mmCIF file with all atom_site columns, C-alpha atoms in Angstrom:
data_model
loop_
_atom_site.group_PDB
_atom_site.id
_atom_site.type_symbol
_atom_site.label_atom_id
_atom_site.label_alt_id
_atom_site.label_comp_id
_atom_site.label_asym_id
_atom_site.label_entity_id
_atom_site.label_seq_id
_atom_site.pdbx_PDB_ins_code
_atom_site.Cartn_x
_atom_site.Cartn_y
_atom_site.Cartn_z
_atom_site.occupancy
_atom_site.B_iso_or_equiv
_atom_site.pdbx_formal_charge
_atom_site.auth_seq_id
_atom_site.auth_comp_id
_atom_site.auth_asym_id
_atom_site.auth_atom_id
_atom_site.pdbx_PDB_model_num
ATOM 1   C CA . UNK O 1 1   ? 54.357 -68.777 -178.483 1.00 80.00 ? 1   UNK O CA 1
ATOM 2   C CA . UNK O 1 2   ? 56.943 -68.180 -181.388 1.00 89.00 ? 2   UNK O CA 1
ATOM 3   C CA . UNK O 1 3   ? 56.919 -65.522 -184.067 1.00 95.00 ? 3   UNK O CA 1
ATOM 4   C CA . UNK O 1 4   ? 58.260 -66.933 -187.671 1.00 92.00 ? 4   UNK O CA 1
ATOM 5   C CA . UNK O 1 5   ? 60.873 -63.294 -187.786 1.00 89.00 ? 5   UNK O CA 1
ATOM 6   C CA . UNK O 1 6   ? 62.334 -62.540 -191.313 1.00 90.00 ? 6   UNK O CA 1
ATOM 7   C CA . UNK O 1 7   ? 63.703 -59.399 -192.713 1.00 92.00 ? 7   UNK O CA 1
ATOM 8   C CA . UNK O 1 8   ? 62.227 -58.816 -196.061 1.00 90.00 ? 8   UNK O CA 1
ATOM 9   C CA . UNK O 1 9   ? 65.490 -57.756 -198.177 1.00 90.00 ? 9   UNK O CA 1
ATOM 10  C CA . UNK O 1 10  ? 67.340 -61.220 -197.165 1.00 93.00 ? 10  UNK O CA 1
ATOM 11  C CA . UNK O 1 11  ? 64.354 -63.280 -198.385 1.00 93.00 ? 11  UNK O CA 1
ATOM 12  C CA . UNK O 1 12  ? 60.965 -65.084 -196.735 1.00 95.00 ? 12  UNK O CA 1
ATOM 13  C CA . UNK O 1 13  ? 62.375 -68.338 -196.787 1.00 94.00 ? 13  UNK O CA 1
ATOM 14  C CA . UNK O 1 14  ? 58.712 -70.062 -197.343 1.00 90.00 ? 14  UNK O CA 1
ATOM 15  C CA . UNK O 1 15  ? 57.279 -71.836 -199.933 1.00 88.00 ? 15  UNK O CA 1
ATOM 16  C CA . UNK O 1 16  ? 55.434 -68.602 -201.193 1.00 85.00 ? 16  UNK O CA 1
ATOM 17  C CA . UNK O 1 17  ? 56.040 -65.084 -200.395 1.00 86.00 ? 17  UNK O CA 1
ATOM 18  C CA . UNK O 1 18  ? 53.413 -64.821 -197.437 1.00 87.00 ? 18  UNK O CA 1
ATOM 19  C CA . UNK O 1 19  ? 52.380 -60.638 -198.299 1.00 85.00 ? 19  UNK O CA 1
ATOM 20  C CA . UNK O 1 20  ? 50.179 -61.493 -200.789 1.00 83.00 ? 20  UNK O CA 1
ATOM 21  C CA . UNK O 1 21  ? 48.147 -63.765 -198.371 1.00 84.00 ? 21  UNK O CA 1
ATOM 22  C CA . UNK O 1 22  ? 48.037 -61.689 -195.466 1.00 86.00 ? 22  UNK O CA 1
ATOM 23  C CA . UNK O 1 23  ? 46.447 -58.536 -197.225 1.00 86.00 ? 23  UNK O CA 1
ATOM 24  C CA . UNK O 1 24  ? 43.850 -60.294 -198.451 1.00 82.00 ? 24  UNK O CA 1
ATOM 25  C CA . UNK O 1 25  ? 41.356 -60.517 -199.583 1.00 90.00 ? 25  UNK O CA 1
ATOM 26  C CA . UNK O 1 26  ? 42.047 -57.591 -202.494 1.00 93.00 ? 26  UNK O CA 1
ATOM 27  C CA . UNK O 1 27  ? 39.468 -56.340 -204.314 1.00 95.00 ? 27  UNK O CA 1
ATOM 28  C CA . UNK O 1 28  ? 41.101 -56.440 -208.137 1.00 96.00 ? 28  UNK O CA 1
ATOM 29  C CA . UNK O 1 29  ? 41.866 -53.590 -209.941 1.00 97.00 ? 29  UNK O CA 1
ATOM 30  C CA . UNK O 1 30  ? 40.720 -54.286 -213.816 1.00 98.00 ? 30  UNK O CA 1
ATOM 31  C CA . UNK O 1 31  ? 41.380 -51.344 -215.435 1.00 98.00 ? 31  UNK O CA 1
ATOM 32  C CA . UNK O 1 32  ? 40.532 -50.201 -219.009 1.00 98.00 ? 32  UNK O CA 1
ATOM 33  C CA . UNK O 1 33  ? 42.326 -47.390 -220.925 1.00 98.00 ? 33  UNK O CA 1
ATOM 34  C CA . UNK O 1 34  ? 43.213 -45.987 -224.253 1.00 98.00 ? 34  UNK O CA 1
ATOM 35  C CA . UNK O 1 35  ? 46.836 -44.790 -225.727 1.00 97.00 ? 35  UNK O CA 1
ATOM 36  C CA . UNK O 1 36  ? 46.897 -41.289 -227.403 1.00 97.00 ? 36  UNK O CA 1
ATOM 37  C CA . UNK O 1 37  ? 47.168 -43.890 -230.783 1.00 96.00 ? 37  UNK O CA 1
ATOM 38  C CA . UNK O 1 38  ? 43.848 -45.237 -229.722 1.00 97.00 ? 38  UNK O CA 1
ATOM 39  C CA . UNK O 1 39  ? 45.124 -48.505 -228.724 1.00 97.00 ? 39  UNK O CA 1
ATOM 40  C CA . UNK O 1 40  ? 42.185 -49.850 -226.414 1.00 98.00 ? 40  UNK O CA 1
ATOM 41  C CA . UNK O 1 41  ? 43.972 -51.506 -223.048 1.00 98.00 ? 41  UNK O CA 1
ATOM 42  C CA . UNK O 1 42  ? 42.728 -53.726 -220.415 1.00 98.00 ? 42  UNK O CA 1
ATOM 43  C CA . UNK O 1 43  ? 44.326 -55.256 -217.164 1.00 98.00 ? 43  UNK O CA 1
ATOM 44  C CA . UNK O 1 44  ? 43.560 -56.268 -213.872 1.00 98.00 ? 44  UNK O CA 1
ATOM 45  C CA . UNK O 1 45  ? 46.288 -55.190 -210.802 1.00 97.00 ? 45  UNK O CA 1
ATOM 46  C CA . UNK O 1 46  ? 45.808 -57.409 -207.692 1.00 93.00 ? 46  UNK O CA 1
ATOM 47  C CA . UNK O 1 47  ? 47.416 -53.934 -205.937 1.00 95.00 ? 47  UNK O CA 1
ATOM 48  C CA . UNK O 1 48  ? 44.094 -52.361 -206.188 1.00 97.00 ? 48  UNK O CA 1
ATOM 49  C CA . UNK O 1 49  ? 41.711 -50.239 -203.263 1.00 97.00 ? 49  UNK O CA 1
ATOM 50  C CA . UNK O 1 50  ? 39.867 -46.448 -202.426 1.00 97.00 ? 50  UNK O CA 1
ATOM 51  C CA . UNK O 1 51  ? 41.747 -43.960 -200.576 1.00 97.00 ? 51  UNK O CA 1
ATOM 52  C CA . UNK O 1 52  ? 39.438 -41.299 -200.330 1.00 97.00 ? 52  UNK O CA 1
ATOM 53  C CA . UNK O 1 53  ? 35.837 -41.030 -200.234 1.00 94.00 ? 53  UNK O CA 1
ATOM 54  C CA . UNK O 1 54  ? 34.980 -37.346 -200.745 1.00 95.00 ? 54  UNK O CA 1
ATOM 55  C CA . UNK O 1 55  ? 35.547 -36.760 -203.623 1.00 96.00 ? 55  UNK O CA 1
ATOM 56  C CA . UNK O 1 56  ? 36.027 -40.592 -204.239 1.00 97.00 ? 56  UNK O CA 1
ATOM 57  C CA . UNK O 1 57  ? 39.789 -41.552 -205.308 1.00 98.00 ? 57  UNK O CA 1
ATOM 58  C CA . UNK O 1 58  ? 40.864 -45.113 -206.177 1.00 98.00 ? 58  UNK O CA 1
ATOM 59  C CA . UNK O 1 59  ? 44.078 -46.386 -206.888 1.00 98.00 ? 59  UNK O CA 1
ATOM 60  C CA . UNK O 1 60  ? 46.390 -49.383 -207.648 1.00 98.00 ? 60  UNK O CA 1
ATOM 61  C CA . UNK O 1 61  ? 50.104 -50.033 -208.044 1.00 98.00 ? 61  UNK O CA 1
ATOM 62  C CA . UNK O 1 62  ? 51.545 -51.708 -211.669 1.00 98.00 ? 62  UNK O CA 1
ATOM 63  C CA . UNK O 1 63  ? 55.073 -53.399 -210.791 1.00 96.00 ? 63  UNK O CA 1
ATOM 64  C CA . UNK O 1 64  ? 56.986 -51.917 -214.062 1.00 96.00 ? 64  UNK O CA 1
ATOM 65  C CA . UNK O 1 65  ? 55.913 -49.376 -216.564 1.00 97.00 ? 65  UNK O CA 1
ATOM 66  C CA . UNK O 1 66  ? 52.765 -51.398 -218.677 1.00 96.00 ? 66  UNK O CA 1
ATOM 67  C CA . UNK O 1 67  ? 50.867 -50.271 -221.163 1.00 96.00 ? 67  UNK O CA 1
ATOM 68  C CA . UNK O 1 68  ? 48.598 -49.348 -218.848 1.00 97.00 ? 68  UNK O CA 1
ATOM 69  C CA . UNK O 1 69  ? 50.445 -46.777 -216.830 1.00 98.00 ? 69  UNK O CA 1
ATOM 70  C CA . UNK O 1 70  ? 51.552 -45.317 -220.299 1.00 98.00 ? 70  UNK O CA 1
ATOM 71  C CA . UNK O 1 71  ? 48.473 -45.264 -221.502 1.00 98.00 ? 71  UNK O CA 1
ATOM 72  C CA . UNK O 1 72  ? 47.221 -43.110 -218.301 1.00 98.00 ? 72  UNK O CA 1
ATOM 73  C CA . UNK O 1 73  ? 50.130 -40.922 -218.194 1.00 98.00 ? 73  UNK O CA 1
ATOM 74  C CA . UNK O 1 74  ? 49.161 -39.869 -221.474 1.00 97.00 ? 74  UNK O CA 1
ATOM 75  C CA . UNK O 1 75  ? 45.516 -39.420 -221.515 1.00 98.00 ? 75  UNK O CA 1
ATOM 76  C CA . UNK O 1 76  ? 45.156 -38.845 -217.766 1.00 98.00 ? 76  UNK O CA 1
ATOM 77  C CA . UNK O 1 77  ? 42.104 -40.869 -217.696 1.00 98.00 ? 77  UNK O CA 1
ATOM 78  C CA . UNK O 1 78  ? 41.048 -44.330 -217.057 1.00 98.00 ? 78  UNK O CA 1
ATOM 79  C CA . UNK O 1 79  ? 38.393 -46.943 -216.058 1.00 98.00 ? 79  UNK O CA 1
ATOM 80  C CA . UNK O 1 80  ? 37.755 -49.194 -213.386 1.00 98.00 ? 80  UNK O CA 1
ATOM 81  C CA . UNK O 1 81  ? 35.880 -52.489 -214.213 1.00 98.00 ? 81  UNK O CA 1
ATOM 82  C CA . UNK O 1 82  ? 34.318 -54.421 -210.922 1.00 98.00 ? 82  UNK O CA 1
ATOM 83  C CA . UNK O 1 83  ? 35.276 -58.042 -211.943 1.00 98.00 ? 83  UNK O CA 1
ATOM 84  C CA . UNK O 1 84  ? 32.221 -60.641 -210.463 1.00 98.00 ? 84  UNK O CA 1
ATOM 85  C CA . UNK O 1 85  ? 32.373 -64.221 -210.649 1.00 97.00 ? 85  UNK O CA 1
ATOM 86  C CA . UNK O 1 86  ? 30.651 -64.483 -214.018 1.00 97.00 ? 86  UNK O CA 1
ATOM 87  C CA . UNK O 1 87  ? 33.690 -62.559 -215.198 1.00 98.00 ? 87  UNK O CA 1
ATOM 88  C CA . UNK O 1 88  ? 36.127 -63.904 -213.636 1.00 97.00 ? 88  UNK O CA 1
ATOM 89  C CA . UNK O 1 89  ? 37.392 -66.239 -216.516 1.00 97.00 ? 89  UNK O CA 1
ATOM 90  C CA . UNK O 1 90  ? 37.141 -63.093 -218.863 1.00 98.00 ? 90  UNK O CA 1
ATOM 91  C CA . UNK O 1 91  ? 39.570 -61.157 -216.691 1.00 98.00 ? 91  UNK O CA 1
ATOM 92  C CA . UNK O 1 92  ? 41.942 -63.532 -216.074 1.00 97.00 ? 92  UNK O CA 1
ATOM 93  C CA . UNK O 1 93  ? 42.494 -63.820 -219.929 1.00 97.00 ? 93  UNK O CA 1
ATOM 94  C CA . UNK O 1 94  ? 43.193 -60.018 -220.354 1.00 98.00 ? 94  UNK O CA 1
ATOM 95  C CA . UNK O 1 95  ? 46.171 -60.573 -217.642 1.00 96.00 ? 95  UNK O CA 1
ATOM 96  C CA . UNK O 1 96  ? 48.056 -62.516 -220.135 1.00 94.00 ? 96  UNK O CA 1
ATOM 97  C CA . UNK O 1 97  ? 51.351 -60.901 -221.664 1.00 92.00 ? 97  UNK O CA 1
ATOM 98  C CA . UNK O 1 98  ? 50.605 -59.645 -225.030 1.00 93.00 ? 98  UNK O CA 1
ATOM 99  C CA . UNK O 1 99  ? 51.933 -57.335 -227.388 1.00 92.00 ? 99  UNK O CA 1
ATOM 100 C CA . UNK O 1 100 ? 50.809 -53.629 -226.479 1.00 90.00 ? 100 UNK O CA 1
ATOM 101 C CA . UNK O 1 101 ? 48.558 -53.950 -230.066 1.00 93.00 ? 101 UNK O CA 1
ATOM 102 C CA . UNK O 1 102 ? 46.577 -56.408 -228.880 1.00 95.00 ? 102 UNK O CA 1
ATOM 103 C CA . UNK O 1 103 ? 42.988 -55.481 -227.714 1.00 96.00 ? 103 UNK O CA 1
ATOM 104 C CA . UNK O 1 104 ? 42.492 -57.418 -224.108 1.00 97.00 ? 104 UNK O CA 1
ATOM 105 C CA . UNK O 1 105 ? 38.624 -56.841 -224.857 1.00 98.00 ? 105 UNK O CA 1
ATOM 106 C CA . UNK O 1 106 ? 38.593 -58.699 -227.859 1.00 97.00 ? 106 UNK O CA 1
ATOM 107 C CA . UNK O 1 107 ? 40.621 -61.484 -226.509 1.00 97.00 ? 107 UNK O CA 1
ATOM 108 C CA . UNK O 1 108 ? 38.664 -61.715 -223.692 1.00 98.00 ? 108 UNK O CA 1
ATOM 109 C CA . UNK O 1 109 ? 35.631 -62.200 -225.545 1.00 98.00 ? 109 UNK O CA 1
ATOM 110 C CA . UNK O 1 110 ? 34.320 -58.857 -223.847 1.00 98.00 ? 110 UNK O CA 1
ATOM 111 C CA . UNK O 1 111 ? 31.669 -56.052 -225.055 1.00 98.00 ? 111 UNK O CA 1
ATOM 112 C CA . UNK O 1 112 ? 33.462 -52.242 -224.990 1.00 98.00 ? 112 UNK O CA 1
ATOM 113 C CA . UNK O 1 113 ? 31.040 -49.672 -224.044 1.00 98.00 ? 113 UNK O CA 1
ATOM 114 C CA . UNK O 1 114 ? 31.633 -45.828 -224.710 1.00 98.00 ? 114 UNK O CA 1
ATOM 115 C CA . UNK O 1 115 ? 32.270 -43.859 -221.326 1.00 98.00 ? 115 UNK O CA 1
ATOM 116 C CA . UNK O 1 116 ? 30.006 -40.522 -220.669 1.00 97.00 ? 116 UNK O CA 1
ATOM 117 C CA . UNK O 1 117 ? 33.335 -38.466 -219.345 1.00 98.00 ? 117 UNK O CA 1
ATOM 118 C CA . UNK O 1 118 ? 36.433 -40.021 -220.304 1.00 98.00 ? 118 UNK O CA 1
ATOM 119 C CA . UNK O 1 119 ? 38.206 -41.957 -223.312 1.00 98.00 ? 119 UNK O CA 1
ATOM 120 C CA . UNK O 1 120 ? 38.447 -45.208 -222.653 1.00 98.00 ? 120 UNK O CA 1
ATOM 121 C CA . UNK O 1 121 ? 36.164 -47.315 -223.132 1.00 98.00 ? 121 UNK O CA 1
ATOM 122 C CA . UNK O 1 122 ? 34.372 -50.025 -220.355 1.00 98.00 ? 122 UNK O CA 1
ATOM 123 C CA . UNK O 1 123 ? 33.903 -53.526 -219.989 1.00 98.00 ? 123 UNK O CA 1
ATOM 124 C CA . UNK O 1 124 ? 30.006 -53.528 -220.606 1.00 98.00 ? 124 UNK O CA 1
ATOM 125 C CA . UNK O 1 125 ? 29.489 -56.772 -218.757 1.00 98.00 ? 125 UNK O CA 1
ATOM 126 C CA . UNK O 1 126 ? 30.826 -55.705 -215.257 1.00 98.00 ? 126 UNK O CA 1
ATOM 127 C CA . UNK O 1 127 ? 27.890 -54.460 -212.971 1.00 98.00 ? 127 UNK O CA 1
ATOM 128 C CA . UNK O 1 128 ? 30.072 -51.320 -211.820 1.00 97.00 ? 128 UNK O CA 1
ATOM 129 C CA . UNK O 1 129 ? 32.572 -49.169 -213.647 1.00 97.00 ? 129 UNK O CA 1
ATOM 130 C CA . UNK O 1 130 ? 34.179 -45.945 -212.390 1.00 97.00 ? 130 UNK O CA 1
ATOM 131 C CA . UNK O 1 131 ? 35.251 -43.412 -214.666 1.00 98.00 ? 131 UNK O CA 1
ATOM 132 C CA . UNK O 1 132 ? 38.357 -41.874 -213.591 1.00 98.00 ? 132 UNK O CA 1
ATOM 133 C CA . UNK O 1 133 ? 40.646 -38.865 -214.411 1.00 98.00 ? 133 UNK O CA 1
ATOM 134 C CA . UNK O 1 134 ? 44.559 -39.503 -213.361 1.00 98.00 ? 134 UNK O CA 1
ATOM 135 C CA . UNK O 1 135 ? 45.369 -37.236 -210.109 1.00 98.00 ? 135 UNK O CA 1
ATOM 136 C CA . UNK O 1 136 ? 48.738 -38.491 -208.943 1.00 98.00 ? 136 UNK O CA 1
ATOM 137 C CA . UNK O 1 137 ? 51.059 -40.916 -210.736 1.00 98.00 ? 137 UNK O CA 1
ATOM 138 C CA . UNK O 1 138 ? 53.545 -41.946 -207.923 1.00 98.00 ? 138 UNK O CA 1
ATOM 139 C CA . UNK O 1 139 ? 56.741 -43.893 -208.455 1.00 98.00 ? 139 UNK O CA 1
ATOM 140 C CA . UNK O 1 140 ? 57.238 -45.753 -205.367 1.00 98.00 ? 140 UNK O CA 1
ATOM 141 C CA . UNK O 1 141 ? 60.551 -45.902 -203.180 1.00 98.00 ? 141 UNK O CA 1
ATOM 142 C CA . UNK O 1 142 ? 61.905 -47.821 -200.125 1.00 96.00 ? 142 UNK O CA 1
ATOM 143 C CA . UNK O 1 143 ? 62.864 -46.036 -196.825 1.00 96.00 ? 143 UNK O CA 1
ATOM 144 C CA . UNK O 1 144 ? 66.564 -45.093 -197.930 1.00 96.00 ? 144 UNK O CA 1
ATOM 145 C CA . UNK O 1 145 ? 64.598 -42.923 -200.881 1.00 97.00 ? 145 UNK O CA 1
ATOM 146 C CA . UNK O 1 146 ? 65.983 -44.878 -203.653 1.00 97.00 ? 146 UNK O CA 1
ATOM 147 C CA . UNK O 1 147 ? 63.113 -45.838 -206.119 1.00 97.00 ? 147 UNK O CA 1
ATOM 148 C CA . UNK O 1 148 ? 61.791 -49.139 -207.448 1.00 97.00 ? 148 UNK O CA 1
ATOM 149 C CA . UNK O 1 149 ? 60.235 -49.956 -210.309 1.00 97.00 ? 149 UNK O CA 1
ATOM 150 C CA . UNK O 1 150 ? 56.528 -49.908 -209.169 1.00 98.00 ? 150 UNK O CA 1
ATOM 151 C CA . UNK O 1 151 ? 53.928 -47.037 -210.035 1.00 98.00 ? 151 UNK O CA 1
ATOM 152 C CA . UNK O 1 152 ? 51.123 -45.822 -207.948 1.00 98.00 ? 152 UNK O CA 1
ATOM 153 C CA . UNK O 1 153 ? 48.174 -44.346 -209.836 1.00 98.00 ? 153 UNK O CA 1
ATOM 154 C CA . UNK O 1 154 ? 45.525 -42.544 -208.088 1.00 98.00 ? 154 UNK O CA 1
ATOM 155 C CA . UNK O 1 155 ? 42.348 -41.738 -209.849 1.00 98.00 ? 155 UNK O CA 1
ATOM 156 C CA . UNK O 1 156 ? 39.414 -39.038 -209.105 1.00 98.00 ? 156 UNK O CA 1
ATOM 157 C CA . UNK O 1 157 ? 36.352 -41.148 -210.260 1.00 97.00 ? 157 UNK O CA 1
ATOM 158 C CA . UNK O 1 158 ? 34.394 -38.204 -211.941 1.00 98.00 ? 158 UNK O CA 1
ATOM 159 C CA . UNK O 1 159 ? 31.506 -40.781 -213.144 1.00 97.00 ? 159 UNK O CA 1
ATOM 160 C CA . UNK O 1 160 ? 29.656 -43.980 -211.573 1.00 98.00 ? 160 UNK O CA 1
ATOM 161 C CA . UNK O 1 161 ? 27.562 -46.766 -213.270 1.00 98.00 ? 161 UNK O CA 1
ATOM 162 C CA . UNK O 1 162 ? 26.049 -49.192 -211.134 1.00 97.00 ? 162 UNK O CA 1
ATOM 163 C CA . UNK O 1 163 ? 23.478 -51.830 -212.043 1.00 97.00 ? 163 UNK O CA 1
ATOM 164 C CA . UNK O 1 164 ? 20.088 -51.125 -211.020 1.00 96.00 ? 164 UNK O CA 1
ATOM 165 C CA . UNK O 1 165 ? 19.240 -54.810 -209.604 1.00 97.00 ? 165 UNK O CA 1
ATOM 166 C CA . UNK O 1 166 ? 22.357 -53.434 -207.797 1.00 97.00 ? 166 UNK O CA 1
ATOM 167 C CA . UNK O 1 167 ? 20.531 -50.996 -206.097 1.00 97.00 ? 167 UNK O CA 1
ATOM 168 C CA . UNK O 1 168 ? 17.555 -51.732 -202.767 1.00 94.00 ? 168 UNK O CA 1
ATOM 169 C CA . UNK O 1 169 ? 15.837 -49.230 -201.488 1.00 95.00 ? 169 UNK O CA 1
ATOM 170 C CA . UNK O 1 170 ? 18.881 -46.843 -202.598 1.00 95.00 ? 170 UNK O CA 1
ATOM 171 C CA . UNK O 1 171 ? 21.643 -49.135 -201.134 1.00 94.00 ? 171 UNK O CA 1
ATOM 172 C CA . UNK O 1 172 ? 24.084 -50.922 -202.657 1.00 97.00 ? 172 UNK O CA 1
ATOM 173 C CA . UNK O 1 173 ? 23.912 -54.566 -202.775 1.00 96.00 ? 173 UNK O CA 1
ATOM 174 C CA . UNK O 1 174 ? 27.612 -55.755 -201.881 1.00 96.00 ? 174 UNK O CA 1
ATOM 175 C CA . UNK O 1 175 ? 26.937 -59.378 -201.667 1.00 95.00 ? 175 UNK O CA 1
ATOM 176 C CA . UNK O 1 176 ? 24.527 -58.895 -204.900 1.00 96.00 ? 176 UNK O CA 1
ATOM 177 C CA . UNK O 1 177 ? 27.449 -58.274 -207.248 1.00 97.00 ? 177 UNK O CA 1
ATOM 178 C CA . UNK O 1 178 ? 29.000 -61.248 -206.442 1.00 97.00 ? 178 UNK O CA 1
ATOM 179 C CA . UNK O 1 179 ? 32.511 -59.453 -206.651 1.00 97.00 ? 179 UNK O CA 1
ATOM 180 C CA . UNK O 1 180 ? 35.674 -61.802 -206.606 1.00 96.00 ? 180 UNK O CA 1
ATOM 181 C CA . UNK O 1 181 ? 38.742 -60.603 -204.572 1.00 95.00 ? 181 UNK O CA 1
ATOM 182 C CA . UNK O 1 182 ? 42.299 -61.565 -204.737 1.00 93.00 ? 182 UNK O CA 1
ATOM 183 C CA . UNK O 1 183 ? 43.782 -63.901 -202.280 1.00 89.00 ? 183 UNK O CA 1
ATOM 184 C CA . UNK O 1 184 ? 47.337 -65.504 -201.703 1.00 78.00 ? 184 UNK O CA 1
ATOM 185 C CA . UNK O 1 185 ? 49.208 -68.126 -203.563 1.00 75.00 ? 185 UNK O CA 1
ATOM 186 C CA . UNK O 1 186 ? 49.566 -68.179 -207.305 1.00 78.00 ? 186 UNK O CA 1
ATOM 187 C CA . UNK O 1 187 ? 45.814 -68.051 -208.085 1.00 86.00 ? 187 UNK O CA 1
ATOM 188 C CA . UNK O 1 188 ? 43.529 -68.025 -205.011 1.00 91.00 ? 188 UNK O CA 1
ATOM 189 C CA . UNK O 1 189 ? 40.213 -66.030 -205.390 1.00 94.00 ? 189 UNK O CA 1
ATOM 190 C CA . UNK O 1 190 ? 37.458 -65.534 -202.638 1.00 93.00 ? 190 UNK O CA 1
ATOM 191 C CA . UNK O 1 191 ? 33.937 -64.941 -203.227 1.00 94.00 ? 191 UNK O CA 1
ATOM 192 C CA . UNK O 1 192 ? 31.597 -63.367 -200.604 1.00 93.00 ? 192 UNK O CA 1
ATOM 193 C CA . UNK O 1 193 ? 29.256 -65.381 -198.534 1.00 92.00 ? 193 UNK O CA 1
ATOM 194 C CA . UNK O 1 194 ? 26.190 -64.591 -196.842 1.00 93.00 ? 194 UNK O CA 1
ATOM 195 C CA . UNK O 1 195 ? 26.562 -66.419 -193.901 1.00 93.00 ? 195 UNK O CA 1
ATOM 196 C CA . UNK O 1 196 ? 30.110 -64.257 -192.990 1.00 91.00 ? 196 UNK O CA 1
ATOM 197 C CA . UNK O 1 197 ? 28.242 -61.326 -192.964 1.00 90.00 ? 197 UNK O CA 1
ATOM 198 C CA . UNK O 1 198 ? 28.543 -59.242 -189.721 1.00 92.00 ? 198 UNK O CA 1
ATOM 199 C CA . UNK O 1 199 ? 27.593 -55.649 -188.572 1.00 92.00 ? 199 UNK O CA 1
ATOM 200 C CA . UNK O 1 200 ? 29.776 -53.851 -186.146 1.00 93.00 ? 200 UNK O CA 1
ATOM 201 C CA . UNK O 1 201 ? 28.830 -49.712 -185.229 1.00 93.00 ? 201 UNK O CA 1
ATOM 202 C CA . UNK O 1 202 ? 31.340 -47.212 -184.289 1.00 92.00 ? 202 UNK O CA 1
ATOM 203 C CA . UNK O 1 203 ? 31.093 -46.156 -181.063 1.00 94.00 ? 203 UNK O CA 1
ATOM 204 C CA . UNK O 1 204 ? 29.462 -43.235 -179.292 1.00 91.00 ? 204 UNK O CA 1
ATOM 205 C CA . UNK O 1 205 ? 31.845 -41.451 -177.265 1.00 85.00 ? 205 UNK O CA 1
#
């Protein structure tokens, strides 16, 4: 079977950049933050994931020094809010490029809930929220050491909020949470389906 080969620096030559489709689906980093002046921000990031288990560390990458990064650099705190199917339209509203003084919670008709350990508010409607303390803010660079205008924000999760309905005998029910996952293309998303679930245990050596 012949491969389609390209060098990213020379362009992909396709109708759409394939990277967002290949590394998919991806959880959505719906990040709430607050500036030193008290201005609240809420924005979704498609480059997001869990990077450490104990202690839990999550992170997202921002292409460009955006309001979220500025706020987190100032305050050293942020909150991650789970996007589920009922919240996907509101999440999409918060992706709009608006002025820094616009409150995306109000723009999307969402309720701000106070956090317990950090200053940034949470999305009250979200069934899972992580309160995070900034652990690293890293400018990305390419192989030759040249910096690119993208920042990786890593945060230690210091507080976890989970809707009690999602805990079955002490086990978190991922399917019941109905998370929305980002896929490739200009506007593709996925949800989970029980029919696609399978189990695979690590081999015992």
